[in-house]
PDB file of C-alpha atoms in Angstrom:
ATOM      1  CA  MET A   1    -215.653-160.202 224.614  1.00  0.00           C
ATOM      2  CA  VAL A   2    -213.086-158.763 222.193  1.00  0.00           C
ATOM      3  CA  TRP A   3    -215.778-157.346 219.910  1.00  0.00           C
ATOM      4  CA  SER A   4    -217.467-155.540 222.790  1.00  0.00           C
ATOM      5  CA  ILE A   5    -214.205-153.809 223.729  1.00  0.00           C
ATOM      6  CA  ILE A   6    -213.616-152.650 220.088  1.00  0.00           C
ATOM      7  CA  ASN A   7    -217.162-151.322 219.761  1.00  0.00           C
ATOM      8  CA  ALA A   8    -216.855-149.361 222.976  1.00  0.00           C
ATOM      9  CA  SER A   9    -213.602-147.727 221.836  1.00  0.00           C
ATOM     10  CA  THR A  10    -215.025-146.760 218.423  1.00  0.00           C
ATOM     11  CA  ARG A  11    -218.086-145.206 220.060  1.00  0.00           C
ATOM     12  CA  GLN A  12    -215.848-142.950 222.101  1.00  0.00           C
ATOM     13  CA  ARG A  13    -213.948-141.709 218.966  1.00  0.00           C
ATOM     14  CA  ILE A  14    -216.964-141.059 216.688  1.00  0.00           C
ATOM     15  CA  PRO A  15    -218.086-137.729 218.201  1.00  0.00           C
ATOM     16  CA  SER A  16    -214.664-136.129 217.786  1.00  0.00           C
ATOM     17  CA  ILE A  17    -214.329-137.310 214.148  1.00  0.00           C
ATOM     18  CA  VAL A  18    -217.875-136.381 213.119  1.00  0.00           C
ATOM     19  CA  LEU A  19    -217.822-132.953 214.705  1.00  0.00           C
ATOM     20  CA  GLY A  20    -214.440-132.198 213.061  1.00  0.00           C
ATOM     21  CA  TYR A  21    -212.638-130.522 215.963  1.00  0.00           C
ATOM     22  CA  SER A  22    -210.509-131.609 218.842  1.00  0.00           C
ATOM     23  CA  THR A  23    -210.044-130.400 222.342  1.00  0.00           C
ATOM     24  CA  SER A  24    -207.215-128.124 221.260  1.00  0.00           C
ATOM     25  CA  ASP A  25    -209.631-126.328 218.902  1.00  0.00           C
ATOM     26  CA  ASN A  26    -212.051-125.783 221.761  1.00  0.00           C
ATOM     27  CA  ALA A  27    -209.332-124.192 223.833  1.00  0.00           C
ATOM     28  CA  ALA A  28    -208.332-121.828 221.006  1.00  0.00           C
ATOM     29  CA  SER A  29    -211.935-120.760 220.463  1.00  0.00           C
ATOM     30  CA  ASP A  30    -212.328-120.083 224.169  1.00  0.00           C
ATOM     31  CA  ARG A  31    -209.263-117.813 224.132  1.00  0.00           C
ATOM     32  CA  LYS A  32    -210.634-115.859 221.135  1.00  0.00           C
ATOM     33  CA  SER A  33    -213.964-115.344 222.820  1.00  0.00           C
ATOM     34  CA  ASP A  34    -212.223-113.839 225.835  1.00  0.00           C
ATOM     35  CA  LYS A  35    -210.828-110.930 223.695  1.00  0.00           C
ATOM     36  CA  PRO A  36    -212.940-107.761 223.635  1.00  0.00           C
ATOM     37  CA  GLN A  37    -214.751-107.315 220.319  1.00  0.00           C
ATOM     38  CA  PRO A  38    -214.321-103.912 218.560  1.00  0.00           C
ATOM     39  CA  ARG A  39    -217.325-101.635 218.477  1.00  0.00           C
ATOM     40  CA  PHE A  40    -218.210 -99.698 215.280  1.00  0.00           C
ATOM     41  CA  LYS A  41    -219.498 -96.161 215.625  1.00  0.00           C
ATOM     42  CA  LYS A  42    -222.713 -95.348 213.923  1.00  0.00           C
ATOM     43  CA  LEU A  43    -222.493 -92.833 211.074  1.00  0.00           C
ATOM     44  CA  PRO A  44    -224.247 -89.560 211.761  1.00  0.00           C
ATOM     45  CA  ALA A  45    -227.443 -88.999 209.905  1.00  0.00           C
ATOM     46  CA  LEU A  46    -227.257 -86.808 206.792  1.00  0.00           C
ATOM     47  CA  PRO A  47    -228.638 -83.327 207.285  1.00  0.00           C
ATOM     48  CA  ASN A  48    -231.791 -82.441 205.478  1.00  0.00           C
ATOM     49  CA  LEU A  49    -230.648 -80.278 202.544  1.00  0.00           C
ATOM     50  CA  PRO A  50    -233.031 -77.518 201.544  1.00  0.00           C
ATOM     51  CA  THR A  51    -234.655 -77.945 198.151  1.00  0.00           C
ATOM     52  CA  LEU A  52    -233.668 -75.195 195.696  1.00  0.00           C
ATOM     53  CA  SER A  53    -236.093 -73.389 193.502  1.00  0.00           C
ATOM     54  CA  ALA A  54    -235.651 -73.327 189.730  1.00  0.00           C
ATOM     55  CA  LYS A  55    -234.253 -69.783 189.819  1.00  0.00           C
ATOM     56  CA  GLU A  56    -231.733 -70.648 192.541  1.00  0.00           C
ATOM     57  CA  ALA A  57    -230.643 -73.831 190.750  1.00  0.00           C
ATOM     58  CA  VAL A  58    -230.080 -72.009 187.465  1.00  0.00           C
ATOM     59  CA  SER A  59    -228.121 -69.210 189.128  1.00  0.00           C
ATOM     60  CA  ASN A  60    -225.986 -71.798 190.935  1.00  0.00           C
ATOM     61  CA  ILE A  61    -225.202 -73.586 187.645  1.00  0.00           C
ATOM     62  CA  VAL A  62    -224.357 -70.333 185.898  1.00  0.00           C
ATOM     63  CA  TYR A  63    -222.125 -69.204 188.747  1.00  0.00           C
ATOM     64  CA  ASN A  64    -220.177 -72.500 188.856  1.00  0.00           C
ATOM     65  CA  THR A  65    -219.759 -72.785 185.085  1.00  0.00           C
ATOM     66  CA  PRO A  66    -216.134 -71.945 184.124  1.00  0.00           C
ATOM     67  CA  PRO A  67    -215.728 -69.024 181.720  1.00  0.00           C
ATOM     68  CA  THR A  68    -215.055 -69.777 178.082  1.00  0.00           C
ATOM     69  CA  PRO A  69    -211.447 -69.168 177.013  1.00  0.00           C
ATOM     70  CA  SER A  70    -211.036 -65.866 175.234  1.00  0.00           C
ATOM     71  CA  THR A  71    -209.975 -66.172 171.599  1.00  0.00           C
ATOM     72  CA  SER A  72    -206.959 -64.177 170.557  1.00  0.00           C
ATOM     73  CA  ALA A  73    -207.417 -61.261 168.184  1.00  0.00           C
ATOM     74  CA  SER A  74    -206.578 -61.924 164.549  1.00  0.00           C
ATOM     75  CA  ARG A  75    -206.083 -59.871 161.387  1.00  0.00           C
ATOM     76  CA  HIS A  76    -209.181 -59.011 159.341  1.00  0.00           C
ATOM     77  CA  VAL A  77    -209.359 -57.309 155.953  1.00  0.00           C
ATOM     78  CA  LEU A  78    -212.572 -55.416 155.168  1.00  0.00           C
ATOM     79  CA  ASN A  79    -213.463 -53.666 151.932  1.00  0.00           C
ATOM     80  CA  CYS A  80    -216.180 -51.023 152.097  1.00  0.00           C
ATOM     81  CA  LEU A  81    -217.884 -49.549 149.041  1.00  0.00           C
ATOM     82  CA  VAL A  82    -219.129 -46.139 150.152  1.00  0.00           C
ATOM     83  CA  GLN A  83    -220.682 -43.052 148.647  1.00  0.00           C
ATOM     84  CA  ASN A  84    -218.160 -40.376 147.704  1.00  0.00           C
ATOM     85  CA  GLU A  85    -219.383 -37.623 150.015  1.00  0.00           C
ATOM     86  CA  PRO A  86    -217.993 -35.706 153.019  1.00  0.00           C
ATOM     87  CA  GLY A  87    -218.246 -37.245 156.488  1.00  0.00           C
ATOM     88  CA  VAL A  88    -218.333 -40.908 155.463  1.00  0.00           C
ATOM     89  CA  LEU A  89    -214.833 -41.654 156.735  1.00  0.00           C
ATOM     90  CA  SER A  90    -215.517 -40.154 160.160  1.00  0.00           C
ATOM     91  CA  ARG A  91    -218.729 -42.170 160.562  1.00  0.00           C
ATOM     92  CA  VAL A  92    -217.040 -45.433 159.620  1.00  0.00           C
ATOM     93  CA  THR A  93    -214.053 -44.877 161.890  1.00  0.00           C
ATOM     94  CA  GLY A  94    -216.395 -43.767 164.689  1.00  0.00           C
ATOM     95  CA  ILE A  95    -218.150 -47.144 164.704  1.00  0.00           C
ATOM     96  CA  LEU A  96    -214.829 -48.994 164.751  1.00  0.00           C
ATOM     97  CA  ALA A  97    -213.408 -46.763 167.486  1.00  0.00           C
ATOM     98  CA  ALA A  98    -216.527 -47.244 169.634  1.00  0.00           C
ATOM     99  CA  ARG A  99    -215.851 -50.993 169.649  1.00  0.00           C
ATOM    100  CA  GLY A 100    -212.216 -50.472 170.576  1.00  0.00           C
ATOM    101  CA  PHE A 101    -210.761 -51.952 167.389  1.00  0.00           C
ATOM    102  CA  ASN A 102    -207.118 -51.385 166.567  1.00  0.00           C
ATOM    103  CA  ILE A 103    -207.044 -50.100 162.970  1.00  0.00           C
ATOM    104  CA  ASP A 104    -203.799 -51.376 161.504  1.00  0.00           C
ATOM    105  CA  SER A 105    -204.294 -49.822 158.069  1.00  0.00           C
ATOM    106  CA  LEU A 106    -206.924 -47.715 156.296  1.00  0.00           C
ATOM    107  CA  VAL A 107    -206.859 -46.691 152.626  1.00  0.00           C
ATOM    108  CA  VAL A 108    -209.585 -44.647 150.905  1.00  0.00           C
ATOM    109  CA  ALA A 109    -209.616 -43.635 147.245  1.00  0.00           C
ATOM    110  CA  LYS A 110    -212.006 -42.948 144.393  1.00  0.00           C
ATOM    111  CA  THR A 111    -212.884 -45.655 141.874  1.00  0.00           C
ATOM    112  CA  GLU A 112    -213.734 -45.550 138.161  1.00  0.00           C
ATOM    113  CA  VAL A 113    -217.313 -44.644 139.169  1.00  0.00           C
ATOM    114  CA  PRO A 114    -217.516 -40.910 140.009  1.00  0.00           C
ATOM    115  CA  ASP A 115    -219.756 -41.268 143.085  1.00  0.00           C
ATOM    116  CA  LEU A 116    -218.170 -44.437 144.489  1.00  0.00           C
ATOM    117  CA  SER A 117    -215.133 -44.808 146.763  1.00  0.00           C
ATOM    118  CA  ARG A 118    -213.374 -47.945 147.952  1.00  0.00           C
ATOM    119  CA  MET A 119    -212.189 -48.192 151.552  1.00  0.00           C
ATOM    120  CA  THR A 120    -209.783 -50.968 152.593  1.00  0.00           C
ATOM    121  CA  ILE A 121    -209.556 -51.486 156.360  1.00  0.00           C
ATOM    122  CA  VAL A 122    -207.202 -53.859 158.175  1.00  0.00           C
ATOM    123  CA  LEU A 123    -208.302 -54.606 161.750  1.00  0.00           C
ATOM    124  CA  ILE A 124    -206.802 -56.541 164.649  1.00  0.00           C
ATOM    125  CA  ALA A 125    -209.869 -57.895 166.451  1.00  0.00           C
ATOM    126  CA  GLN A 126    -211.888 -61.008 167.314  1.00  0.00           C
ATOM    127  CA  ASP A 127    -214.236 -62.681 164.858  1.00  0.00           C
ATOM    128  CA  THR A 128    -217.470 -62.036 166.750  1.00  0.00           C
ATOM    129  CA  GLY A 129    -216.766 -58.335 167.170  1.00  0.00           C
ATOM    130  CA  VAL A 130    -215.952 -57.894 163.481  1.00  0.00           C
ATOM    131  CA  GLU A 131    -219.226 -59.514 162.402  1.00  0.00           C
ATOM    132  CA  GLN A 132    -221.221 -57.126 164.572  1.00  0.00           C
ATOM    133  CA  ALA A 133    -219.228 -54.142 163.303  1.00  0.00           C
ATOM    134  CA  MET A 134    -219.911 -55.164 159.689  1.00  0.00           C
ATOM    135  CA  LYS A 135    -223.653 -55.199 160.367  1.00  0.00           C
ATOM    136  CA  GLN A 136    -223.454 -51.715 161.888  1.00  0.00           C
ATOM    137  CA  LEU A 137    -221.456 -50.412 158.922  1.00  0.00           C
ATOM    138  CA  GLU A 138    -223.975 -51.815 156.442  1.00  0.00           C
ATOM    139  CA  ASP A 139    -226.764 -49.961 158.272  1.00  0.00           C
ATOM    140  CA  LEU A 140    -225.126 -46.629 157.433  1.00  0.00           C
ATOM    141  CA  THR A 141    -226.811 -44.821 154.550  1.00  0.00           C
ATOM    142  CA  PRO A 142    -223.639 -43.869 152.601  1.00  0.00           C
ATOM    143  CA  VAL A 143    -222.283 -47.447 152.773  1.00  0.00           C
ATOM    144  CA  TRP A 144    -223.274 -49.615 149.821  1.00  0.00           C
ATOM    145  CA  ALA A 145    -221.636 -52.884 150.878  1.00  0.00           C
ATOM    146  CA  VAL A 146    -219.060 -54.304 153.317  1.00  0.00           C
ATOM    147  CA  LEU A 147    -216.962 -57.242 152.073  1.00  0.00           C
ATOM    148  CA  ASP A 148    -214.796 -59.496 154.216  1.00  0.00           C
ATOM    149  CA  TYR A 149    -211.583 -60.590 152.450  1.00  0.00           C
ATOM    150  CA  THR A 150    -210.022 -62.272 155.493  1.00  0.00           C
ATOM    151  CA  ASN A 151    -210.334 -65.885 154.297  1.00  0.00           C
ATOM    152  CA  THR A 152    -210.426 -65.048 150.586  1.00  0.00           C
ATOM    153  CA  LYS A 153    -207.639 -65.564 148.082  1.00  0.00           C
ATOM    154  CA  MET A 154    -206.649 -62.009 147.270  1.00  0.00           C
ATOM    155  CA  VAL A 155    -203.922 -59.804 145.854  1.00  0.00           C
ATOM    156  CA  GLU A 156    -202.605 -57.381 148.458  1.00  0.00           C
ATOM    157  CA  ARG A 157    -200.102 -54.639 147.853  1.00  0.00           C
ATOM    158  CA  GLU A 158    -198.550 -51.809 149.806  1.00  0.00           C
ATOM    159  CA  LEU A 159    -196.163 -49.047 148.772  1.00  0.00           C
ATOM    160  CA  LEU A 160    -193.194 -47.902 150.864  1.00  0.00           C
ATOM    161  CA  LEU A 161    -191.227 -44.679 150.499  1.00  0.00           C
ATOM    162  CA  VAL A 162    -188.157 -44.652 152.729  1.00  0.00           C
ATOM    163  CA  LYS A 163    -185.209 -42.277 152.945  1.00  0.00           C
ATOM    164  CA  VAL A 164    -182.014 -44.040 154.043  1.00  0.00           C
ATOM    165  CA  SER A 165    -178.657 -42.524 154.945  1.00  0.00           C
ATOM    166  CA  VAL A 166    -175.612 -43.563 152.910  1.00  0.00           C
ATOM    167  CA  LEU A 167    -173.210 -42.216 155.537  1.00  0.00           C
ATOM    168  CA  GLY A 168    -174.143 -44.834 158.118  1.00  0.00           C
ATOM    169  CA  ALA A 169    -176.265 -44.888 161.251  1.00  0.00           C
ATOM    170  CA  ASP A 170    -173.359 -43.679 163.436  1.00  0.00           C
ATOM    171  CA  HIS A 171    -173.149 -40.428 161.479  1.00  0.00           C
ATOM    172  CA  GLU A 172    -176.853 -39.676 161.939  1.00  0.00           C
ATOM    173  CA  GLN A 173    -176.814 -40.544 165.645  1.00  0.00           C
ATOM    174  CA  ALA A 174    -173.848 -38.220 166.188  1.00  0.00           C
ATOM    175  CA  ILE A 175    -175.720 -35.350 164.530  1.00  0.00           C
ATOM    176  CA  ILE A 176    -178.881 -35.974 166.585  1.00  0.00           C
ATOM    177  CA  HIS A 177    -177.063 -36.112 169.946  1.00  0.00           C
ATOM    178  CA  GLY A 178    -174.598 -33.318 169.089  1.00  0.00           C
ATOM    179  CA  GLU A 179    -171.597 -35.591 169.370  1.00  0.00           C
ATOM    180  CA  PRO A 180    -168.444 -35.357 167.225  1.00  0.00           C
ATOM    181  CA  ASN A 181    -168.576 -37.191 163.925  1.00  0.00           C
ATOM    182  CA  PRO A 182    -166.877 -40.617 164.268  1.00  0.00           C
ATOM    183  CA  GLU A 183    -165.748 -40.367 160.624  1.00  0.00           C
ATOM    184  CA  SER A 184    -163.972 -37.038 161.039  1.00  0.00           C
ATOM    185  CA  ASP A 185    -160.642 -38.857 161.283  1.00  0.00           C
ATOM    186  CA  LEU A 186    -161.145 -40.476 157.874  1.00  0.00           C
ATOM    187  CA  SER A 187    -159.691 -38.945 154.761  1.00  0.00           C
ATOM    188  CA  PRO A 188    -162.089 -37.621 152.077  1.00  0.00           C
ATOM    189  CA  GLY A 189    -161.214 -40.537 149.819  1.00  0.00           C
ATOM    190  CA  MET A 190    -161.986 -43.146 152.477  1.00  0.00           C
ATOM    191  CA  ARG A 191    -165.206 -41.347 153.349  1.00  0.00           C
ATOM    192  CA  LEU A 192    -166.274 -41.350 149.689  1.00  0.00           C
ATOM    193  CA  LEU A 193    -165.377 -45.026 149.352  1.00  0.00           C
ATOM    194  CA  LYS A 194    -167.519 -45.942 152.370  1.00  0.00           C
ATOM    195  CA  THR A 195    -170.435 -43.919 150.993  1.00  0.00           C
ATOM    196  CA  HIS A 196    -170.297 -45.754 147.667  1.00  0.00           C
ATOM    197  CA  GLU A 197    -170.127 -49.113 149.433  1.00  0.00           C
ATOM    198  CA  ASN A 198    -173.304 -48.297 151.379  1.00  0.00           C
ATOM    199  CA  LEU A 199    -174.982 -47.044 148.205  1.00  0.00           C
ATOM    200  CA  ASN A 200    -174.138 -50.230 146.297  1.00  0.00           C
ATOM    201  CA  ALA A 201    -175.387 -52.390 149.167  1.00  0.00           C
ATOM    202  CA  LEU A 202    -178.691 -50.485 149.262  1.00  0.00           C
ATOM    203  CA  ASN A 203    -179.022 -50.753 145.491  1.00  0.00           C
ATOM    204  CA  ARG A 204    -178.588 -54.546 145.545  1.00  0.00           C
ATOM    205  CA  LEU A 205    -181.027 -54.854 148.426  1.00  0.00           C
ATOM    206  CA  THR A 206    -183.597 -52.741 146.574  1.00  0.00           C
ATOM    207  CA  GLU A 207    -183.295 -54.893 143.444  1.00  0.00           C
ATOM    208  CA  MET A 208    -183.873 -58.044 145.489  1.00  0.00           C
ATOM    209  CA  PHE A 209    -187.201 -56.608 146.695  1.00  0.00           C
ATOM    210  CA  ARG A 210    -188.075 -55.320 143.182  1.00  0.00           C
ATOM    211  CA  GLY A 211    -187.881 -51.747 144.364  1.00  0.00           C
ATOM    212  CA  GLN A 212    -186.525 -48.603 142.782  1.00  0.00           C
ATOM    213  CA  MET A 213    -184.258 -45.731 143.808  1.00  0.00           C
ATOM    214  CA  LEU A 214    -186.141 -42.509 143.170  1.00  0.00           C
ATOM    215  CA  ASP A 215    -183.654 -39.934 144.460  1.00  0.00           C
ATOM    216  CA  VAL A 216    -179.928 -40.017 145.278  1.00  0.00           C
ATOM    217  CA  SER A 217    -177.906 -37.330 147.058  1.00  0.00           C
ATOM    218  CA  ASN A 218    -174.550 -37.048 148.826  1.00  0.00           C
ATOM    219  CA  ASP A 219    -175.862 -38.214 152.191  1.00  0.00           C
ATOM    220  CA  CYS A 220    -179.124 -40.135 151.588  1.00  0.00           C
ATOM    221  CA  VAL A 221    -181.200 -42.042 149.058  1.00  0.00           C
ATOM    222  CA  THR A 222    -184.985 -42.360 148.628  1.00  0.00           C
ATOM    223  CA  ILE A 223    -186.249 -45.864 147.827  1.00  0.00           C
ATOM    224  CA  GLN A 224    -189.640 -47.069 146.628  1.00  0.00           C
ATOM    225  CA  VAL A 225    -190.674 -50.668 147.372  1.00  0.00           C
ATOM    226  CA  PRO A 226    -194.064 -52.231 146.477  1.00  0.00           C
ATOM    227  CA  GLY A 227    -195.171 -55.565 147.883  1.00  0.00           C
ATOM    228  CA  LYS A 228    -197.039 -57.339 150.636  1.00  0.00           C
ATOM    229  CA  SER A 229    -197.041 -55.941 154.149  1.00  0.00           C
ATOM    230  CA  SER A 230    -194.776 -58.749 155.339  1.00  0.00           C
ATOM    231  CA  ARG A 231    -192.187 -57.952 152.652  1.00  0.00           C
ATOM    232  CA  ILE A 232    -192.328 -54.265 153.536  1.00  0.00           C
ATOM    233  CA  ASP A 233    -191.651 -55.133 157.174  1.00  0.00           C
ATOM    234  CA  ALA A 234    -188.705 -57.315 156.154  1.00  0.00           C
ATOM    235  CA  PHE A 235    -187.199 -54.559 153.984  1.00  0.00           C
ATOM    236  CA  MET A 236    -187.500 -52.038 156.810  1.00  0.00           C
ATOM    237  CA  LYS A 237    -185.590 -54.354 159.146  1.00  0.00           C
ATOM    238  CA  LEU A 238    -182.812 -54.870 156.590  1.00  0.00           C
ATOM    239  CA  VAL A 239    -182.215 -51.149 155.928  1.00  0.00           C
ATOM    240  CA  GLN A 240    -182.453 -50.221 159.615  1.00  0.00           C
ATOM    241  CA  PRO A 241    -178.658 -50.616 160.208  1.00  0.00           C
ATOM    242  CA  PHE A 242    -177.939 -48.042 157.471  1.00  0.00           C
ATOM    243  CA  GLY A 243    -180.024 -45.425 159.266  1.00  0.00           C
ATOM    244  CA  ILE A 244    -183.644 -44.648 158.314  1.00  0.00           C
ATOM    245  CA  LEU A 245    -184.282 -40.912 158.119  1.00  0.00           C
ATOM    246  CA  GLU A 246    -187.941 -40.974 157.025  1.00  0.00           C
ATOM    247  CA  ALA A 247    -190.476 -43.634 156.106  1.00  0.00           C
ATOM    248  CA  SER A 248    -194.009 -43.515 154.735  1.00  0.00           C
ATOM    249  CA  ARG A 249    -196.322 -46.442 153.992  1.00  0.00           C
ATOM    250  CA  SER A 250    -199.451 -46.215 151.876  1.00  0.00           C
ATOM    251  CA  GLY A 251    -201.376 -48.907 153.717  1.00  0.00           C
ATOM    252  CA  MET A 252    -202.631 -52.191 152.327  1.00  0.00           C
ATOM    253  CA  MET A 253    -204.825 -52.366 149.227  1.00  0.00           C
ATOM    254  CA  ALA A 254    -206.608 -55.646 148.486  1.00  0.00           C
ATOM    255  CA  MET A 255    -208.569 -57.176 145.624  1.00  0.00           C
ATOM    256  CA  PRO A 256    -209.869 -60.774 145.349  1.00  0.00           C
ATOM    257  CA  ARG A 257    -208.243 -63.082 142.837  1.00  0.00           C
ATOM    258  CA  SER A 258    -210.149 -64.150 139.733  1.00  0.00           C
ATOM    259  CA  MET A 259    -211.645 -67.627 139.710  1.00  0.00           C
ATOM    260  CA  ALA A 260    -210.200 -70.085 137.187  1.00  0.00           C
ATOM    261  CA  TYR A 261    -213.376 -70.862 135.243  1.00  0.00           C
ATOM    262  CA  HIS A 262    -211.493 -71.983 132.132  1.00  0.00           C
ATOM    263  CA  GLU A 263    -209.605 -74.709 133.980  1.00  0.00           C
ATOM    264  CA  GLU A 264    -212.826 -76.101 135.435  1.00  0.00           C
ATOM    265  CA  GLU A 265    -214.481 -76.135 131.985  1.00  0.00           C
ATOM    266  CA  GLU A 266    -211.517 -77.995 130.438  1.00  0.00           C
ATOM    267  CA  GLU A 267    -211.612 -80.648 133.170  1.00  0.00           C
ATOM    268  CA  PHE A 268    -215.356 -81.088 132.637  1.00  0.00           C
ATOM    269  CA  GLU A 269    -214.880 -81.522 128.868  1.00  0.00           C
ATOM    270  CA  GLU A 270    -212.131 -84.119 129.382  1.00  0.00           C
ATOM    271  CA  GLN A 271    -214.326 -86.118 131.749  1.00  0.00           C
ATOM    272  CA  SER A 272    -217.301 -86.000 129.349  1.00  0.00           C
ATOM    273  CA  GLU A 273    -215.177 -87.240 126.423  1.00  0.00           C
ATOM    274  CA  GLN A 274    -214.123 -90.395 128.272  1.00  0.00           C
ATOM    275  CA  VAL A 275    -216.265 -93.390 127.200  1.00  0.00           C
ATOM    276  CA  ASP A 276    -217.183 -96.146 129.621  1.00  0.00           C
ATOM    277  CA  ALA A 277    -216.288 -99.475 127.963  1.00  0.00           C
ATOM    278  CA  THR A 278    -218.838-101.394 130.041  1.00  0.00           C
ATOM    279  CA  MET A 279    -221.693 -99.475 128.398  1.00  0.00           C
ATOM    280  CA  LEU A 280    -220.680-100.498 124.838  1.00  0.00           C
ATOM    281  CA  PRO A 281    -222.449-103.405 123.073  1.00  0.00           C
ATOM    282  CA  PRO A 282    -220.554-106.709 122.774  1.00  0.00           C
ATOM    283  CA  GLY A 283    -218.348-107.278 119.709  1.00  0.00           C
TER     284      GLY A 283
END
């Protein structure tokens, strides 16, 4: 009798244990089912894009391609060997002017050969434009050759002739504008002392740049300075406070440096004289 009661009670508990949920779980699931379920909207269908032809696709790619960044203009040194005859200079400069090049310096002179002249041109332009201009210059009949010294080790020189006031820049500005001389109140001795001080300062400055005083007068001095273009620019800035009356520059002349063949031959001889000990016989 007792075993029948226990079996009946266990039969009533088995469904709830096997199924794994209780009556409270059923109530919670019923409450969730009562809530309205969200509805998702269907995405619109993609439009049918028209197929492009090959010409239209290429033009679209070219149009959307960003432009290449423009390279800045740089300094180029060209050396032209031309026939010594009239009209050559105008034809060469005409080609450069047609391309819109800014000619920074141009020097033409005869060489040791009677019918040959050397023309040194300094341009401020882009690399691609200079290459095309060189090809056009070489096509000219009077032009023998066009050499590019831009990336070559070279010797460059320029000559400067400048006339500088020894009375000071204030004196020259007063004369130009018709104003009274600011040094009129000074005594002759003080004026002479100031002039000699300016002259000594210019002389020391000229010696530092390996220049030379060619002419000296009571109110100005003429100075000659050879050197690179950068040194000429620096000298002009230093004498500017004294008062520059006139200045003339010859333009840059260039010639490539000689190659050190002797040093290379000596290094080759030293390497050939060294004996490899591993190649010697034993003992």
